Amino acid sequence: MPFRDGTGPPWWQGKFRGCGYRLTIPREAILGVLSKTSKHLSAEDVYLAVHKAYPAIGLTTIYRTLDLLVQIGLVFKFDFGDGRARYELSEGPKGASHHHHLVCTGCGRVIDYTDFIDEEVELLNRTEKGLSKKFNFRITNHLIQFYGLCDRCRSKK
Amino acid sequence: MPFRDGTGPPWWQGKFRGCGYRLTIPREAILGVLSKTSKHLSAEDVYLAVHKAYPAIGLTTIYRTLDLLVQIGLVFKFDFGDGRARYELSEGPKGASHHHHLVCTGCGRVIDYTDFIDEEVELLNRTEKGLSKKFNFRITNHLIQFYGLCDRCRSKK
DNA sequence: ATATCTGCAAAGACTTTGCATGAGA
DNA sequence: TCTCATGCAAAGTCTTTGCAGATAT
């Protein structure tokens, strides 16, 4: 139920309350940061961004909250091979931003792509069904990443 | 060129020499361990296994060697979300063992599956071509994993 | 009112680095 | 021989934990 001014309420409140978790300043701040970027933020990135508006919020809380958000399914956690975890909102307000990643093993750059997503997702859904049945798994999520050298790194040598 | 007795020479020697790297006892031992298992070994797992036959080989060497093998492309490095990296030979002597992973987010169990692999790989190849062209990437590798709850964890609650 | 959440500091876990010794080609 | 590889110890990073005080409902 959006506000009259069109800014809308934080769309995640429902999901939060439904799980019996408290909606606190730090949690809202962290979700705010994540929802305003399309980058792949590390815990420290989130901390620094949150820190600007709420200097009192500590890194520990960032880690704990991110873990919680991952558990709830509001956030995805990625490993791009650089030794720190990256976090991304799993869906926008409109569930709009599904994408996969292209990771440069040279410089660590990560490119989001949405090309071929439809075919990929279709195949993934089929595969999910089959795997669920065969292994009696309840599949909740998938990960696809491609690795290689980006144009810059290729020309470097 | 296999030995007459059929045991064959370590099939990776060629790849090794070709890259100008030395073929040492620790490196052979580590490849030996990896080639004799179908499990997803952590650096410490490899260390312990190697340690039985060669107690002098240290954990540092394991890490350095695994890194090297990943660079050469002989080994894949995975992250299953439990905080430690896992390593797997990228191909058997016959290039036989391509598979993807099903990861239980409850207990961390990892199941290898080869079902649907053909369709998946076919789609991935197509996608790779498209992405390579669009982003001018040289794609060398891909990662697919499914996440969910295994049968045991589902019945736990 | 009270079970949850937070912040700080310290601990923990995995991985990397420095440097002198040892070993492959 | 001479560069590359190894082992040990120490350091480095990211992440988690313990606990007292603060907070949402």
mmCIF file of C-alpha atoms (C1' of nucleotides) in Angstrom:
data_model
loop_
_atom_site.group_PDB
_atom_site.id
_atom_site.type_symbol
_atom_site.label_atom_id
_atom_site.label_comp_id
_atom_site.label_asym_id
_atom_site.label_seq_id
_atom_site.Cartn_x
_atom_site.Cartn_y
_atom_site.Cartn_z
ATOM 1 C CA MET A 1 0.000 0.000 0.000
ATOM 2 C CA PRO A 2 2.010 2.901 -1.340
ATOM 3 C CA PHE A 3 2.050 6.301 0.253
ATOM 4 C CA ARG A 4 0.038 9.042 -1.367
ATOM 5 C CA ASP A 5 3.110 10.977 -2.376
ATOM 6 C CA GLY A 6 4.283 8.155 -4.538
ATOM 7 C CA THR A 7 7.491 7.501 -2.663
ATOM 8 C CA GLY A 8 5.961 4.298 -1.420
ATOM 9 C CA PRO A 9 6.753 2.467 1.768
ATOM 10 C CA PRO A 10 9.838 0.386 1.891
ATOM 11 C CA TRP A 11 8.580 -2.549 -0.143
ATOM 12 C CA TRP A 12 10.418 -5.018 2.037
ATOM 13 C CA GLN A 13 8.583 -4.258 5.256
ATOM 14 C CA GLY A 14 6.035 -6.943 4.659
ATOM 15 C CA LYS A 15 8.589 -9.641 4.138
ATOM 16 C CA PHE A 16 10.373 -8.506 7.263
ATOM 17 C CA ARG A 17 7.443 -8.430 9.582
ATOM 18 C CA GLY A 18 6.150 -11.693 8.268
ATOM 19 C CA CYS A 19 9.310 -13.399 9.439
ATOM 20 C CA GLY A 20 9.087 -11.959 12.922
ATOM 21 C CA TYR A 21 12.164 -9.827 12.583
ATOM 22 C CA ARG A 22 12.350 -6.318 13.911
ATOM 23 C CA LEU A 23 12.627 -3.450 11.532
ATOM 24 C CA THR A 24 15.487 -1.370 12.858
ATOM 25 C CA ILE A 25 17.376 1.670 11.675
ATOM 26 C CA PRO A 26 20.464 -0.288 10.689
ATOM 27 C CA ARG A 27 18.428 -2.789 8.731
ATOM 28 C CA GLU A 28 16.539 -0.116 6.885
ATOM 29 C CA ALA A 29 19.731 1.763 6.201
ATOM 30 C CA ILE A 30 21.411 -1.299 4.751
ATOM 31 C CA LEU A 31 18.455 -2.155 2.570
ATOM 32 C CA GLY A 32 18.382 1.470 1.521
ATOM 33 C CA VAL A 33 21.962 1.329 0.345
ATOM 34 C CA LEU A 34 21.485 -1.938 -1.491
ATOM 35 C CA SER A 35 18.350 -0.752 -3.191
ATOM 36 C CA LYS A 36 20.017 2.387 -4.489
ATOM 37 C CA THR A 37 22.890 0.737 -6.293
ATOM 38 C CA SER A 38 23.376 -1.721 -9.080
ATOM 39 C CA LYS A 39 26.900 -2.516 -7.990
ATOM 40 C CA HIS A 40 28.147 -5.599 -6.247
ATOM 41 C CA LEU A 41 28.939 -4.294 -2.808
ATOM 42 C CA SER A 42 31.188 -5.962 -0.285
ATOM 43 C CA ALA A 43 30.315 -5.828 3.390
ATOM 44 C CA GLU A 44 32.791 -3.017 3.775
ATOM 45 C CA ASP A 45 31.321 -1.134 0.821
ATOM 46 C CA VAL A 46 27.944 -1.318 2.498
ATOM 47 C CA TYR A 47 29.479 -0.261 5.768
ATOM 48 C CA LEU A 48 31.090 2.808 4.249
ATOM 49 C CA ALA A 49 27.922 3.830 2.483
ATOM 50 C CA VAL A 50 25.771 3.336 5.566
ATOM 51 C CA HIS A 51 28.372 5.067 7.660
ATOM 52 C CA LYS A 52 27.842 8.383 5.887
ATOM 53 C CA ALA A 53 24.307 8.711 7.134
ATOM 54 C CA TYR A 54 24.623 6.658 10.328
ATOM 55 C CA PRO A 55 28.164 6.792 11.679
ATOM 56 C CA ALA A 56 27.149 4.809 14.737
ATOM 57 C CA ILE A 57 26.373 1.649 12.823
ATOM 58 C CA GLY A 58 29.209 -0.832 13.043
ATOM 59 C CA LEU A 59 30.657 -3.320 10.629
ATOM 60 C CA THR A 60 29.491 -6.197 12.779
ATOM 61 C CA THR A 61 25.924 -5.167 12.280
ATOM 62 C CA ILE A 62 26.497 -4.995 8.559
ATOM 63 C CA TYR A 63 27.678 -8.579 8.511
ATOM 64 C CA ARG A 64 24.883 -9.794 10.737
ATOM 65 C CA THR A 65 22.239 -7.969 8.789
ATOM 66 C CA LEU A 66 23.523 -9.118 5.433
ATOM 67 C CA ASP A 67 23.486 -12.686 6.668
ATOM 68 C CA LEU A 68 19.934 -12.217 7.806
ATOM 69 C CA LEU A 69 18.883 -10.707 4.504
ATOM 70 C CA VAL A 70 20.456 -13.587 2.646
ATOM 71 C CA GLN A 71 18.558 -16.025 4.829
ATOM 72 C CA ILE A 72 15.286 -14.237 4.269
ATOM 73 C CA GLY A 73 15.993 -14.316 0.576
ATOM 74 C CA LEU A 74 16.063 -10.570 0.130
ATOM 75 C CA VAL A 75 19.725 -10.538 -0.796
ATOM 76 C CA PHE A 76 22.060 -12.741 -2.811
ATOM 77 C CA LYS A 77 25.602 -13.363 -1.741
ATOM 78 C CA PHE A 78 28.238 -13.853 -4.428
ATOM 79 C CA ASP A 79 31.830 -14.893 -4.576
ATOM 80 C CA PHE A 80 33.764 -13.442 -7.472
ATOM 81 C CA GLY A 81 37.045 -14.922 -6.383
ATOM 82 C CA ASP A 82 38.643 -11.868 -4.832
ATOM 83 C CA GLY A 83 38.399 -13.102 -1.277
ATOM 84 C CA ARG A 84 35.451 -11.057 -0.134
ATOM 85 C CA ALA A 85 31.766 -11.705 -0.429
ATOM 86 C CA ARG A 86 29.566 -9.442 -2.535
ATOM 87 C CA TYR A 87 25.945 -8.667 -1.917
ATOM 88 C CA GLU A 88 23.090 -7.721 -4.188
ATOM 89 C CA LEU A 89 19.409 -7.211 -3.657
ATOM 90 C CA SER A 90 17.736 -10.292 -5.031
ATOM 91 C CA GLU A 91 14.879 -8.384 -6.589
ATOM 92 C CA GLY A 92 13.867 -4.811 -7.058
ATOM 93 C CA PRO A 93 10.481 -3.482 -6.032
ATOM 94 C CA LYS A 94 9.224 -4.766 -9.346
ATOM 95 C CA GLY A 95 11.327 -7.923 -9.383
ATOM 96 C CA ALA A 96 12.968 -6.281 -12.313
ATOM 97 C CA SER A 97 16.634 -6.905 -12.281
ATOM 98 C CA HIS A 98 17.417 -10.551 -12.821
ATOM 99 C CA HIS A 99 20.827 -10.936 -14.387
ATOM 100 C CA HIS A 100 23.891 -13.120 -14.465
ATOM 101 C CA HIS A 101 27.571 -12.290 -14.174
ATOM 102 C CA LEU A 102 30.603 -12.226 -16.376
ATOM 103 C CA VAL A 103 33.768 -12.161 -14.282
ATOM 104 C CA CYS A 104 37.184 -11.099 -15.546
ATOM 105 C CA THR A 105 39.832 -13.297 -14.005
ATOM 106 C CA GLY A 106 42.439 -10.729 -14.907
ATOM 107 C CA CYS A 107 41.249 -7.619 -13.141
ATOM 108 C CA GLY A 108 38.244 -8.866 -11.224
ATOM 109 C CA ARG A 109 35.795 -6.683 -13.094
ATOM 110 C CA VAL A 110 32.260 -8.015 -13.045
ATOM 111 C CA ILE A 111 29.794 -7.324 -15.824
ATOM 112 C CA ASP A 112 26.094 -7.931 -15.395
ATOM 113 C CA TYR A 113 24.333 -9.255 -18.428
ATOM 114 C CA THR A 114 20.725 -9.901 -19.179
ATOM 115 C CA ASP A 115 21.192 -11.213 -22.698
ATOM 116 C CA PHE A 116 20.124 -14.800 -23.103
ATOM 117 C CA ILE A 117 18.627 -14.605 -19.651
ATOM 118 C CA ASP A 118 15.292 -15.873 -20.864
ATOM 119 C CA GLU A 119 16.685 -18.975 -22.468
ATOM 120 C CA GLU A 120 18.920 -19.536 -19.491
ATOM 121 C CA VAL A 121 16.144 -19.158 -17.004
ATOM 122 C CA GLU A 122 13.894 -21.434 -18.989
ATOM 123 C CA LEU A 123 16.491 -24.155 -19.094
ATOM 124 C CA LEU A 124 17.288 -23.613 -15.443
ATOM 125 C CA ASN A 125 13.673 -24.040 -14.495
ATOM 126 C CA ARG A 126 13.457 -27.280 -16.374
ATOM 127 C CA THR A 127 16.673 -28.484 -14.815
ATOM 128 C CA GLU A 128 15.475 -27.439 -11.397
ATOM 129 C CA LYS A 129 12.348 -29.510 -11.737
ATOM 130 C CA GLY A 130 14.320 -32.550 -12.783
ATOM 131 C CA LEU A 131 16.901 -32.189 -10.078
ATOM 132 C CA SER A 132 14.314 -31.536 -7.398
ATOM 133 C CA LYS A 133 12.592 -34.767 -8.257
ATOM 134 C CA LYS A 134 15.684 -36.867 -8.648
ATOM 135 C CA PHE A 135 17.463 -35.750 -5.509
ATOM 136 C CA ASN A 136 14.452 -34.738 -3.470
ATOM 137 C CA PHE A 137 15.870 -31.255 -3.107
ATOM 138 C CA ARG A 138 13.880 -28.095 -2.620
ATOM 139 C CA ILE A 139 15.778 -25.772 -4.910
ATOM 140 C CA THR A 140 15.518 -22.136 -4.007
ATOM 141 C CA ASN A 141 18.177 -20.504 -6.052
ATOM 142 C CA HIS A 142 20.766 -20.840 -8.763
ATOM 143 C CA LEU A 143 24.047 -19.315 -9.743
ATOM 144 C CA ILE A 144 25.496 -18.845 -13.188
ATOM 145 C CA GLN A 145 28.741 -17.103 -13.861
ATOM 146 C CA PHE A 146 31.100 -16.973 -16.791
ATOM 147 C CA TYR A 147 34.809 -16.423 -16.350
ATOM 148 C CA GLY A 148 37.333 -15.059 -18.766
ATOM 149 C CA LEU A 149 39.467 -12.112 -19.739
ATOM 150 C CA CYS A 150 37.888 -8.758 -20.453
ATOM 151 C CA ASP A 151 38.907 -6.633 -23.403
ATOM 152 C CA ARG A 152 41.314 -4.516 -21.393
ATOM 153 C CA CYS A 153 43.061 -7.491 -19.879
ATOM 154 C CA ARG A 154 43.272 -9.245 -23.232
ATOM 155 C CA SER A 155 45.057 -6.374 -24.867
ATOM 156 C CA LYS A 156 47.430 -5.992 -21.961
ATOM 157 C CA LYS A 157 49.233 -9.107 -23.177
ATOM 158 C CA MET B 1 52.301 -42.006 -24.965
ATOM 159 C CA PRO B 2 51.165 -44.460 -22.303
ATOM 160 C CA PHE B 3 53.485 -46.890 -20.612
ATOM 161 C CA ARG B 4 53.442 -50.463 -21.759
ATOM 162 C CA ASP B 5 51.935 -51.681 -18.528
ATOM 163 C CA GLY B 6 48.856 -49.601 -19.071
ATOM 164 C CA THR B 7 49.272 -47.449 -16.008
ATOM 165 C CA GLY B 8 50.201 -44.597 -18.267
ATOM 166 C CA PRO B 9 52.344 -41.631 -17.440
ATOM 167 C CA PRO B 10 50.847 -38.865 -15.464
ATOM 168 C CA TRP B 11 48.699 -37.381 -18.188
ATOM 169 C CA TRP B 12 49.321 -33.856 -16.986
ATOM 170 C CA GLN B 13 53.073 -33.838 -17.576
ATOM 171 C CA GLY B 14 52.718 -32.400 -21.034
ATOM 172 C CA LYS B 15 50.603 -29.517 -19.915
ATOM 173 C CA PHE B 16 53.055 -28.831 -17.137
ATOM 174 C CA ARG B 17 56.210 -28.808 -19.174
ATOM 175 C CA GLY B 18 54.585 -26.794 -21.896
ATOM 176 C CA CYS B 19 54.042 -23.953 -19.488
ATOM 177 C CA GLY B 20 57.628 -23.944 -18.293
ATOM 178 C CA TYR B 21 56.809 -25.122 -14.807
ATOM 179 C CA ARG B 22 58.863 -27.669 -12.973
ATOM 180 C CA LEU B 23 57.441 -31.039 -12.189
ATOM 181 C CA THR B 24 58.182 -31.540 -8.537
ATOM 182 C CA ILE B 25 57.299 -34.123 -5.931
ATOM 183 C CA PRO B 26 54.770 -31.905 -4.169
ATOM 184 C CA ARG B 27 53.057 -31.015 -7.425
ATOM 185 C CA GLU B 28 52.823 -34.608 -8.506
ATOM 186 C CA ALA B 29 51.591 -35.625 -5.085
ATOM 187 C CA ILE B 30 48.866 -33.013 -5.114
ATOM 188 C CA LEU B 31 47.722 -33.929 -8.591
ATOM 189 C CA GLY B 32 47.825 -37.544 -7.497
ATOM 190 C CA VAL B 33 45.454 -36.853 -4.639
ATOM 191 C CA LEU B 34 43.082 -34.814 -6.778
ATOM 192 C CA SER B 35 43.008 -37.405 -9.516
ATOM 193 C CA LYS B 36 42.136 -40.202 -7.114
ATOM 194 C CA THR B 37 39.052 -38.624 -5.606
ATOM 195 C CA SER B 38 35.712 -37.403 -6.765
ATOM 196 C CA LYS B 39 35.209 -35.297 -3.691
ATOM 197 C CA HIS B 40 35.452 -31.549 -3.363
ATOM 198 C CA LEU B 41 38.613 -31.141 -1.350
ATOM 199 C CA SER B 42 39.608 -28.076 0.597
ATOM 200 C CA ALA B 43 43.240 -27.026 0.747
ATOM 201 C CA GLU B 44 43.483 -28.662 4.131
ATOM 202 C CA ASP B 45 41.893 -31.868 2.854
ATOM 203 C CA VAL B 46 44.528 -32.006 0.167
ATOM 204 C CA TYR B 47 47.208 -31.255 2.718
ATOM 205 C CA LEU B 48 46.126 -34.087 4.992
ATOM 206 C CA ALA B 49 45.948 -36.555 2.141
ATOM 207 C CA VAL B 50 49.330 -35.531 0.771
ATOM 208 C CA HIS B 51 50.764 -35.512 4.245
ATOM 209 C CA LYS B 52 50.270 -39.268 4.647
ATOM 210 C CA ALA B 53 52.733 -40.072 1.920
ATOM 211 C CA TYR B 54 54.899 -36.958 2.155
ATOM 212 C CA PRO B 55 54.878 -35.551 5.680
ATOM 213 C CA ALA B 56 57.416 -32.912 4.732
ATOM 214 C CA ILE B 57 55.115 -31.094 2.367
ATOM 215 C CA GLY B 58 53.626 -28.036 3.984
ATOM 216 C CA LEU B 59 50.266 -26.353 3.739
ATOM 217 C CA THR B 60 51.793 -23.314 2.067
ATOM 218 C CA THR B 61 52.928 -25.440 -0.819
ATOM 219 C CA ILE B 62 49.449 -26.856 -1.117
ATOM 220 C CA TYR B 63 48.000 -23.386 -1.472
ATOM 221 C CA ARG B 64 50.639 -22.233 -3.905
ATOM 222 C CA THR B 65 50.346 -25.351 -5.997
ATOM 223 C CA LEU B 66 46.574 -25.273 -6.096
ATOM 224 C CA ASP B 67 46.711 -21.661 -7.234
ATOM 225 C CA LEU B 68 49.111 -22.636 -9.953
ATOM 226 C CA LEU B 69 46.954 -25.537 -11.080
ATOM 227 C CA VAL B 70 43.946 -23.268 -11.236
ATOM 228 C CA GLN B 71 45.909 -20.816 -13.352
ATOM 229 C CA ILE B 72 47.064 -23.534 -15.711
ATOM 230 C CA GLY B 73 43.492 -24.672 -15.978
ATOM 231 C CA LEU B 74 44.094 -28.134 -14.572
ATOM 232 C CA VAL B 75 41.968 -27.484 -11.516
ATOM 233 C CA PHE B 76 38.730 -25.666 -10.762
ATOM 234 C CA LYS B 77 38.255 -23.704 -7.582
ATOM 235 C CA PHE B 78 34.783 -23.575 -6.063
ATOM 236 C CA ASP B 79 33.073 -21.716 -3.299
ATOM 237 C CA PHE B 80 30.206 -23.558 -1.689
ATOM 238 C CA GLY B 81 29.596 -20.933 0.919
ATOM 239 C CA ASP B 82 31.258 -22.562 3.901
ATOM 240 C CA GLY B 83 34.158 -20.176 4.032
ATOM 241 C CA ARG B 84 36.793 -22.345 2.468
ATOM 242 C CA ALA B 85 37.677 -22.927 -1.144
ATOM 243 C CA ARG B 86 37.198 -26.343 -2.724
ATOM 244 C CA TYR B 87 39.264 -27.801 -5.507
ATOM 245 C CA GLU B 88 38.525 -30.308 -8.213
ATOM 246 C CA LEU B 89 40.454 -31.606 -11.176
ATOM 247 C CA SER B 90 38.978 -29.876 -14.184
ATOM 248 C CA GLU B 91 39.128 -32.958 -16.361
ATOM 249 C CA GLY B 92 40.023 -36.572 -15.983
ATOM 250 C CA PRO B 93 42.520 -38.337 -18.225
ATOM 251 C CA LYS B 94 39.673 -38.782 -20.645
ATOM 252 C CA GLY B 95 38.035 -35.441 -20.014
ATOM 253 C CA ALA B 96 35.265 -37.545 -18.636
ATOM 254 C CA SER B 97 33.873 -35.962 -15.554
ATOM 255 C CA HIS B 98 32.105 -32.735 -16.406
ATOM 256 C CA HIS B 99 29.372 -32.057 -13.904
ATOM 257 C CA HIS B 100 27.596 -29.313 -12.046
ATOM 258 C CA HIS B 101 26.760 -28.907 -8.383
ATOM 259 C CA LEU B 102 23.715 -28.957 -6.177
ATOM 260 C CA VAL B 103 24.465 -27.315 -2.840
ATOM 261 C CA CYS B 104 22.409 -27.790 0.315
ATOM 262 C CA THR B 105 22.216 -24.515 2.180
ATOM 263 C CA GLY B 106 21.165 -26.395 5.289
ATOM 264 C CA CYS B 107 24.047 -28.779 5.863
ATOM 265 C CA GLY B 108 26.482 -27.777 3.156
ATOM 266 C CA ARG B 109 26.308 -31.106 1.389
ATOM 267 C CA VAL B 110 27.252 -30.915 -2.274
ATOM 268 C CA ILE B 111 25.866 -33.279 -4.867
ATOM 269 C CA ASP B 112 27.411 -33.629 -8.297
ATOM 270 C CA TYR B 113 24.979 -34.118 -11.086
ATOM 271 C CA THR B 114 25.430 -34.870 -14.745
ATOM 272 C CA ASP B 115 21.763 -34.925 -15.675
ATOM 273 C CA PHE B 116 20.822 -32.221 -18.113
ATOM 274 C CA ILE B 117 24.476 -31.478 -18.545
ATOM 275 C CA ASP B 118 24.274 -31.777 -22.290
ATOM 276 C CA GLU B 119 21.464 -29.281 -22.647
ATOM 277 C CA GLU B 120 23.137 -27.011 -20.151
ATOM 278 C CA VAL B 121 26.468 -27.127 -21.867
ATOM 279 C CA GLU B 122 24.879 -26.564 -25.243
ATOM 280 C CA LEU B 123 23.087 -23.469 -24.013
ATOM 281 C CA LEU B 124 26.190 -22.297 -22.231
ATOM 282 C CA ASN B 125 28.235 -22.586 -25.386
ATOM 283 C CA ARG B 126 25.721 -20.542 -27.282
ATOM 284 C CA THR B 127 25.607 -17.978 -24.520
ATOM 285 C CA GLU B 128 29.378 -17.890 -24.366
ATOM 286 C CA LYS B 129 29.612 -17.071 -28.032
ATOM 287 C CA GLY B 130 27.136 -14.268 -27.711
ATOM 288 C CA LEU B 131 28.715 -12.803 -24.614
ATOM 289 C CA SER B 132 32.213 -13.068 -26.036
ATOM 290 C CA LYS B 133 31.169 -11.049 -29.026
ATOM 291 C CA LYS B 134 29.111 -8.485 -27.184
ATOM 292 C CA PHE B 135 31.579 -7.748 -24.408
ATOM 293 C CA ASN B 136 34.763 -8.700 -26.222
ATOM 294 C CA PHE B 137 35.556 -11.218 -23.520
ATOM 295 C CA ARG B 138 37.580 -14.359 -23.963
ATOM 296 C CA ILE B 139 35.503 -16.744 -21.909
ATOM 297 C CA THR B 140 37.403 -19.671 -20.503
ATOM 298 C CA ASN B 141 35.095 -21.158 -18.003
ATOM 299 C CA HIS B 142 31.664 -21.188 -16.467
ATOM 300 C CA LEU B 143 30.024 -22.000 -13.195
ATOM 301 C CA ILE B 144 26.556 -23.340 -12.554
ATOM 302 C CA GLN B 145 25.272 -24.238 -9.147
ATOM 303 C CA PHE B 146 21.861 -24.823 -7.687
ATOM 304 C CA TYR B 147 21.067 -24.102 -4.070
ATOM 305 C CA GLY B 148 18.378 -25.525 -1.865
ATOM 306 C CA LEU B 149 17.565 -27.901 0.936
ATOM 307 C CA CYS B 150 18.431 -31.566 0.673
ATOM 308 C CA ASP B 151 16.021 -34.293 1.681
ATOM 309 C CA ARG B 152 17.523 -34.689 5.134
ATOM 310 C CA CYS B 153 17.390 -30.994 5.895
ATOM 311 C CA ARG B 154 13.857 -30.703 4.577
ATOM 312 C CA SER B 155 12.545 -33.371 6.914
ATOM 313 C CA LYS B 156 14.383 -31.883 9.863
ATOM 314 C CA LYS B 157 11.790 -29.158 9.925
ATOM 315 C "C1'" DA C 1 8.180 -5.385 29.602
ATOM 316 C "C1'" DT C 2 11.188 -8.281 27.333
ATOM 317 C "C1'" DA C 3 13.043 -10.751 23.766
ATOM 318 C "C1'" DT C 4 15.871 -8.919 20.072
ATOM 319 C "C1'" DC C 5 19.284 -6.204 18.258
ATOM 320 C "C1'" DT C 6 23.583 -3.493 18.381
ATOM 321 C "C1'" DG C 7 28.478 -1.956 19.039
ATOM 322 C "C1'" DC C 8 32.860 -2.669 20.522
ATOM 323 C "C1'" DA C 9 36.684 -5.466 21.152
ATOM 324 C "C1'" DA C 10 38.682 -9.664 20.683
ATOM 325 C "C1'" DA C 11 38.980 -13.957 18.659
ATOM 326 C "C1'" DG C 12 38.737 -17.166 14.708
ATOM 327 C "C1'" DA C 13 39.517 -19.122 10.159
ATOM 328 C "C1'" DC C 14 41.456 -19.284 5.958
ATOM 329 C "C1'" DT C 15 45.024 -17.677 2.996
ATOM 330 C "C1'" DT C 16 49.181 -15.075 1.684
ATOM 331 C "C1'" DT C 17 53.955 -13.306 2.190
ATOM 332 C "C1'" DG C 18 59.107 -12.989 3.498
ATOM 333 C "C1'" DC C 19 63.138 -15.199 3.459
ATOM 334 C "C1'" DA C 20 66.656 -18.648 3.641
ATOM 335 C "C1'" DT C 21 67.257 -23.355 2.094
ATOM 336 C "C1'" DG C 22 66.728 -26.986 -1.253
ATOM 337 C "C1'" DA C 23 65.882 -29.026 -5.795
ATOM 338 C "C1'" DG C 24 64.669 -29.577 -10.908
ATOM 339 C "C1'" DA C 25 66.380 -28.875 -15.840
ATOM 340 C "C1'" DT D 1 74.759 -23.828 -12.362
ATOM 341 C "C1'" DC D 2 71.051 -21.046 -11.750
ATOM 342 C "C1'" DT D 3 66.562 -20.114 -11.601
ATOM 343 C "C1'" DC D 4 62.502 -21.822 -9.640
ATOM 344 C "C1'" DA D 5 60.157 -24.185 -5.724
ATOM 345 C "C1'" DT D 6 59.613 -25.207 -0.801
ATOM 346 C "C1'" DG D 7 58.964 -24.836 4.253
ATOM 347 C "C1'" DC D 8 58.510 -22.444 8.234
ATOM 348 C "C1'" DA D 9 56.889 -18.679 10.709
ATOM 349 C "C1'" DA D 10 54.638 -14.556 10.773
ATOM 350 C "C1'" DA D 11 51.452 -11.488 8.968
ATOM 351 C "C1'" DG D 12 47.133 -10.249 6.542
ATOM 352 C "C1'" DT D 13 42.107 -10.250 5.526
ATOM 353 C "C1'" DC D 14 37.753 -11.058 5.954
ATOM 354 C "C1'" DT D 15 34.320 -12.671 9.109
ATOM 355 C "C1'" DT D 16 32.390 -14.332 13.502
ATOM 356 C "C1'" DT D 17 31.644 -14.330 18.545
ATOM 357 C "C1'" DG D 18 31.028 -12.666 23.566
ATOM 358 C "C1'" DC D 19 28.896 -9.587 26.239
ATOM 359 C "C1'" DA D 20 26.826 -5.460 28.197
ATOM 360 C "C1'" DG D 21 23.896 -1.836 26.922
ATOM 361 C "C1'" DA D 22 20.174 -0.140 23.822
ATOM 362 C "C1'" DT D 23 15.805 -0.813 21.223
ATOM 363 C "C1'" DA D 24 11.487 -2.322 18.748
ATOM 364 C "C1'" DT D 25 6.969 -4.094 19.521
#
